[in-house]
């Protein structure tokens, strides 16, 4: 959970590109996505990529799933800011 603490420390900053690739068995992508969303870390016109086997559906305030790409046995999920 150190990554979530680190993401909270980045509040007030925004980024053009964010790539999330946590260990699959830990499901850390959920906490990471919520933290990126709630701390407004993705800049307008920025792209967030999440690498995971599956993506559970949950509500995000500012992020929208744009595209899913199958890569071998995993998926690459692309998020953008909601318009």
mmCIF file with all atom_site columns, C-alpha atoms in Angstrom, residues 46-80:
data_model
loop_
_atom_site.group_PDB
_atom_site.id
_atom_site.type_symbol
_atom_site.label_atom_id
_atom_site.label_alt_id
_atom_site.label_comp_id
_atom_site.label_asym_id
_atom_site.label_entity_id
_atom_site.label_seq_id
_atom_site.pdbx_PDB_ins_code
_atom_site.Cartn_x
_atom_site.Cartn_y
_atom_site.Cartn_z
_atom_site.occupancy
_atom_site.B_iso_or_equiv
_atom_site.pdbx_formal_charge
_atom_site.auth_seq_id
_atom_site.auth_comp_id
_atom_site.auth_asym_id
_atom_site.auth_atom_id
_atom_site.pdbx_PDB_model_num
ATOM 1  C CA . UNK A 1 46 ? -3.352  12.984  -20.447 1.00 0.00 ? 46 UNK A CA 1
ATOM 2  C CA . UNK A 1 47 ? -3.446  9.204   -20.712 1.00 0.00 ? 47 UNK A CA 1
ATOM 3  C CA . UNK A 1 48 ? -3.494  6.644   -17.922 1.00 0.00 ? 48 UNK A CA 1
ATOM 4  C CA . UNK A 1 49 ? -2.604  3.030   -18.699 1.00 0.00 ? 49 UNK A CA 1
ATOM 5  C CA . UNK A 1 50 ? -3.384  0.184   -16.325 1.00 0.00 ? 50 UNK A CA 1
ATOM 6  C CA . UNK A 1 51 ? -1.975  -3.274  -16.978 1.00 0.00 ? 51 UNK A CA 1
ATOM 7  C CA . UNK A 1 52 ? -4.047  -6.043  -15.396 1.00 0.00 ? 52 UNK A CA 1
ATOM 8  C CA . UNK A 1 53 ? -5.585  -9.388  -16.237 1.00 0.00 ? 53 UNK A CA 1
ATOM 9  C CA . UNK A 1 54 ? -9.121  -8.140  -15.558 1.00 0.00 ? 54 UNK A CA 1
ATOM 10 C CA . UNK A 1 55 ? -10.607 -4.811  -14.618 1.00 0.00 ? 55 UNK A CA 1
ATOM 11 C CA . UNK A 1 56 ? -13.425 -4.742  -12.100 1.00 0.00 ? 56 UNK A CA 1
ATOM 12 C CA . UNK A 1 57 ? -16.156 -2.218  -12.732 1.00 0.00 ? 57 UNK A CA 1
ATOM 13 C CA . UNK A 1 58 ? -16.364 0.627   -10.276 1.00 0.00 ? 58 UNK A CA 1
ATOM 14 C CA . UNK A 1 59 ? -17.248 4.300   -10.378 1.00 0.00 ? 59 UNK A CA 1
ATOM 15 C CA . UNK A 1 60 ? -14.563 6.884   -10.958 1.00 0.00 ? 60 UNK A CA 1
ATOM 16 C CA . UNK A 1 61 ? -15.292 10.618  -10.683 1.00 0.00 ? 61 UNK A CA 1
ATOM 17 C CA . UNK A 1 62 ? -12.901 11.966  -13.301 1.00 0.00 ? 62 UNK A CA 1
ATOM 18 C CA . UNK A 1 63 ? -11.594 8.978   -15.289 1.00 0.00 ? 63 UNK A CA 1
ATOM 19 C CA . UNK A 1 64 ? -13.242 7.159   -18.192 1.00 0.00 ? 64 UNK A CA 1
ATOM 20 C CA . UNK A 1 65 ? -12.154 3.905   -19.810 1.00 0.00 ? 65 UNK A CA 1
ATOM 21 C CA . UNK A 1 66 ? -11.367 4.682   -23.453 1.00 0.00 ? 66 UNK A CA 1
ATOM 22 C CA . UNK A 1 67 ? -9.887  1.466   -24.824 1.00 0.00 ? 67 UNK A CA 1
ATOM 23 C CA . UNK A 1 68 ? -8.847  -2.056  -23.859 1.00 0.00 ? 68 UNK A CA 1
ATOM 24 C CA . UNK A 1 69 ? -6.000  -3.867  -25.599 1.00 0.00 ? 69 UNK A CA 1
ATOM 25 C CA . UNK A 1 70 ? -5.329  -7.595  -25.212 1.00 0.00 ? 70 UNK A CA 1
ATOM 26 C CA . UNK A 1 71 ? -1.605  -8.315  -24.860 1.00 0.00 ? 71 UNK A CA 1
ATOM 27 C CA . UNK A 1 72 ? -0.838  -12.010 -24.409 1.00 0.00 ? 72 UNK A CA 1
ATOM 28 C CA . UNK A 1 73 ? -2.466  -13.157 -21.171 1.00 0.00 ? 73 UNK A CA 1
ATOM 29 C CA . UNK A 1 74 ? -3.008  -9.626  -19.876 1.00 0.00 ? 74 UNK A CA 1
ATOM 30 C CA . UNK A 1 75 ? -4.853  -6.442  -20.820 1.00 0.00 ? 75 UNK A CA 1
ATOM 31 C CA . UNK A 1 76 ? -3.848  -2.827  -21.164 1.00 0.00 ? 76 UNK A CA 1
ATOM 32 C CA . UNK A 1 77 ? -6.654  -0.473  -20.146 1.00 0.00 ? 77 UNK A CA 1
ATOM 33 C CA . UNK A 1 78 ? -6.470  3.120   -21.370 1.00 0.00 ? 78 UNK A CA 1
ATOM 34 C CA . UNK A 1 79 ? -8.169  5.865   -19.355 1.00 0.00 ? 79 UNK A CA 1
ATOM 35 C CA . UNK A 1 80 ? -8.721  9.530   -20.136 1.00 0.00 ? 80 UNK A CA 1
#
